[in-house]
PDB file of C-alpha atoms in Angstrom:
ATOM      1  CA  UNK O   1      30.328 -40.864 -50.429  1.00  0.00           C
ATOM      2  CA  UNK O   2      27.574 -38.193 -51.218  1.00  0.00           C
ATOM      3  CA  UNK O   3      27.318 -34.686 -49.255  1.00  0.00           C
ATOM      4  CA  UNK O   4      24.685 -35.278 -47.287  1.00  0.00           C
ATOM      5  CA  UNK O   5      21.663 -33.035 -48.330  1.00  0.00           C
ATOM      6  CA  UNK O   6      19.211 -31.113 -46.240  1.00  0.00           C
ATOM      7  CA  UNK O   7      15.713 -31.073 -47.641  1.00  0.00           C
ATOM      8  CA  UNK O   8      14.294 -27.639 -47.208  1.00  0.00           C
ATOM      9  CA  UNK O   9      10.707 -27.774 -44.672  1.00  0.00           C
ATOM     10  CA  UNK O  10       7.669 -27.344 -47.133  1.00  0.00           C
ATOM     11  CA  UNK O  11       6.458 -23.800 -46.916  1.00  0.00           C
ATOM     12  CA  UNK O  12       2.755 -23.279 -47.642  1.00  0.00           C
ATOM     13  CA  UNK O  13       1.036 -20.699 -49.191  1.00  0.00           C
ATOM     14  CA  UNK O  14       0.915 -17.713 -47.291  1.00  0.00           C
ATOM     15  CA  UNK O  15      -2.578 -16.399 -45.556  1.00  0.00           C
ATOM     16  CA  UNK O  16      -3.910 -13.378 -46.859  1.00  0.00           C
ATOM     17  CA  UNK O  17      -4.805 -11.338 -43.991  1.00  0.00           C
ATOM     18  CA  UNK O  18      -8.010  -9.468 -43.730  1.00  0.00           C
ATOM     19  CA  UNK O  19      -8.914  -6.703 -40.742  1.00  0.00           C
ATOM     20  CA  UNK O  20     -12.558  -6.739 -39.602  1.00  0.00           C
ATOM     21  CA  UNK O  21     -13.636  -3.598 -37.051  1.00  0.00           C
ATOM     22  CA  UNK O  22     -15.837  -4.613 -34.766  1.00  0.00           C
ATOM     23  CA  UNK O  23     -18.744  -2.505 -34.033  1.00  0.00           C
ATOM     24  CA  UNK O  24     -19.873  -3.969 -31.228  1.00  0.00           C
ATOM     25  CA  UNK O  25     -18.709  -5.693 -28.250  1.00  0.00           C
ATOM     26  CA  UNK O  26     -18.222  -9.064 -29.986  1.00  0.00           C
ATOM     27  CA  UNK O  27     -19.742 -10.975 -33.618  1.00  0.00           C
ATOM     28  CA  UNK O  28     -21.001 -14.445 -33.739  1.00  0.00           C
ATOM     29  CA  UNK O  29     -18.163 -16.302 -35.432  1.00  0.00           C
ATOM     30  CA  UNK O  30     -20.673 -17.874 -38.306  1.00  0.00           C
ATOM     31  CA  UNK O  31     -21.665 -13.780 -38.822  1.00  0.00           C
ATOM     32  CA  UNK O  32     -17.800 -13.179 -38.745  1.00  0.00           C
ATOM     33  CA  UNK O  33     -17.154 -15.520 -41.521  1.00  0.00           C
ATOM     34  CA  UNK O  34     -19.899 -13.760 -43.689  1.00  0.00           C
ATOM     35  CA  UNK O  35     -19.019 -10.588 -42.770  1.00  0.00           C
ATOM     36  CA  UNK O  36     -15.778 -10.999 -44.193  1.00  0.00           C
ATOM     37  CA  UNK O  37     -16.360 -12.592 -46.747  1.00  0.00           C
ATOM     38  CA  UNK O  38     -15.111 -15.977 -46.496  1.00  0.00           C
ATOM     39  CA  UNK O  39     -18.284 -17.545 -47.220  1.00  0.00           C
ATOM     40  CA  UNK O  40     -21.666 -16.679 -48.900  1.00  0.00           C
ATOM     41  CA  UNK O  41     -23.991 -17.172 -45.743  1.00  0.00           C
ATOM     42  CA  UNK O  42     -23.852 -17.789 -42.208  1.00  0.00           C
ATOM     43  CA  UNK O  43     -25.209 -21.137 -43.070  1.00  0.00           C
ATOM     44  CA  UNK O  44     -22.067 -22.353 -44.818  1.00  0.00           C
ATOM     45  CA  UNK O  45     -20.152 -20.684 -42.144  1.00  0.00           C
ATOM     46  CA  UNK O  46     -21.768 -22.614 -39.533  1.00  0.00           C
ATOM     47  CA  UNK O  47     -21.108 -25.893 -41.547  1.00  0.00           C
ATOM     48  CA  UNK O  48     -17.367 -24.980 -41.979  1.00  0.00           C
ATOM     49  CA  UNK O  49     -16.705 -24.285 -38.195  1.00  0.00           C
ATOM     50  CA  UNK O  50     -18.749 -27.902 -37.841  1.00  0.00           C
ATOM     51  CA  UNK O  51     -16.119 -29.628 -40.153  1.00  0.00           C
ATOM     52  CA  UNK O  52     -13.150 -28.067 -38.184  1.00  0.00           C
ATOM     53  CA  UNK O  53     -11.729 -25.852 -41.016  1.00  0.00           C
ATOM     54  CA  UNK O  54     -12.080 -22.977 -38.189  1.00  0.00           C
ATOM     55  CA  UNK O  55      -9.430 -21.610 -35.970  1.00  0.00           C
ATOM     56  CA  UNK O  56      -9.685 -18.701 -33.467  1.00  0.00           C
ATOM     57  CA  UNK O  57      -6.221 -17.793 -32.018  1.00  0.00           C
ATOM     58  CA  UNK O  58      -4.680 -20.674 -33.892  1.00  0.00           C
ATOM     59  CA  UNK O  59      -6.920 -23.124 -32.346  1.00  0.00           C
ATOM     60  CA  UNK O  60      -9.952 -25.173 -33.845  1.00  0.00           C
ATOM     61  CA  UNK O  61     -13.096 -23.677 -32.945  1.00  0.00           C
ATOM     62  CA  UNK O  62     -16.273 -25.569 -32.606  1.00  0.00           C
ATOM     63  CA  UNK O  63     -18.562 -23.081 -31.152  1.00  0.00           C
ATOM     64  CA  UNK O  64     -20.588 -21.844 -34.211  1.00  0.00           C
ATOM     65  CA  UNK O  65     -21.799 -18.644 -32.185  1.00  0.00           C
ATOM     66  CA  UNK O  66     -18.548 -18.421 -30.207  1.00  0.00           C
ATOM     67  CA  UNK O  67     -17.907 -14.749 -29.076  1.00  0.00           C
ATOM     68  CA  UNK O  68     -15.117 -13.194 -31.079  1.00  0.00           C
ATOM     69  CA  UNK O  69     -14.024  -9.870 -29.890  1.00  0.00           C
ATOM     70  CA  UNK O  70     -11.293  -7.354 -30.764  1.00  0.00           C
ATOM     71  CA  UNK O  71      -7.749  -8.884 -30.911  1.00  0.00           C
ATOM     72  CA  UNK O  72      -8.409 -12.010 -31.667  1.00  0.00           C
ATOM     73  CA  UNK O  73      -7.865 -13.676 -34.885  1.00  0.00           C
ATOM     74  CA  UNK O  74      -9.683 -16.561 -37.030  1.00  0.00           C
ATOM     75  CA  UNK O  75      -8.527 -18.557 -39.832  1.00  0.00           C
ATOM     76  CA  UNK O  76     -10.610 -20.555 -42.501  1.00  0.00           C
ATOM     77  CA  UNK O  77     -10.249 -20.865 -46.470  1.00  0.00           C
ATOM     78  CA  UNK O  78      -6.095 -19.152 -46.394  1.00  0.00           C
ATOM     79  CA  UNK O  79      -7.507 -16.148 -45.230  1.00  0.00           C
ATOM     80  CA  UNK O  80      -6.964 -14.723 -41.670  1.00  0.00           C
ATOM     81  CA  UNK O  81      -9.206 -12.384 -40.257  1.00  0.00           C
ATOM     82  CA  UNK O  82      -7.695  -9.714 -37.982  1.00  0.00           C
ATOM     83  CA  UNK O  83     -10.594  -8.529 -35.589  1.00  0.00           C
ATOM     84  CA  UNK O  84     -10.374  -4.467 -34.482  1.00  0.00           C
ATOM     85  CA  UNK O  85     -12.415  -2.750 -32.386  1.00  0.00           C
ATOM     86  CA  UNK O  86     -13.995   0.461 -33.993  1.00  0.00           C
ATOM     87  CA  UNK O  87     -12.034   3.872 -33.090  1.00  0.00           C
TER      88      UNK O  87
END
C-alpha cells in the first residue's frame, strides 16, 4: 500500500502592509483607499467597497464613508492598511 500523503494547505501571497497616520479623528474609508494609494480616486474606491473587495478588521465593509479610526485595519487589492493616529 502507499504512505499516505498529506497535501500541504495552499498559502497565498502575503499582504503587503502599509501604515496610514491619521490626522484627524477618523477618514472616510473611500478617502482611506486614495490616501493610500490603493486606488486612483475616491470614486473607484467607493466602487470597490460596493463590490465587496473591502475589509475593515477582517470583515467586509459596505459602508463607503464608514468611519475608520486609529487601530483599525482595512484590506483591498493584497495590501493592508495599518491606520495610526498622529504623535
Amino acid at each position: 500500500m502507499p504512505a499516505s500523503t498529506t497535501i500541504p494547505p495552499r498559502i497565498g501571497k502575503p499582504l503587503e502592509t502599509r501604515q496610514f497616520l491619521l490626522r484627524d479623528d477618523h477618514v472616510r474609508l473611500c478617502d482611506l483607499l486614495k490616501l493610500a494609494g490603493i486606488v486612483g480616486s475616491g470614486g473607484e474606491g467607493k466602487h470597490l467597497v460596493a463590490e465587496g473587495a473591502v475589509t475593515v478588521d477582517g470583515q467586509p465593509e459596505s459602508r463607503k464613508t464608514a468611519k475608520i479610526r486609529a487601530g483599525q485595519a482595512v484590506e483591498c487589492r493584497g495590501v493592508r492598511i495599518v491606520v495610526l493616529a498622529a504623535a
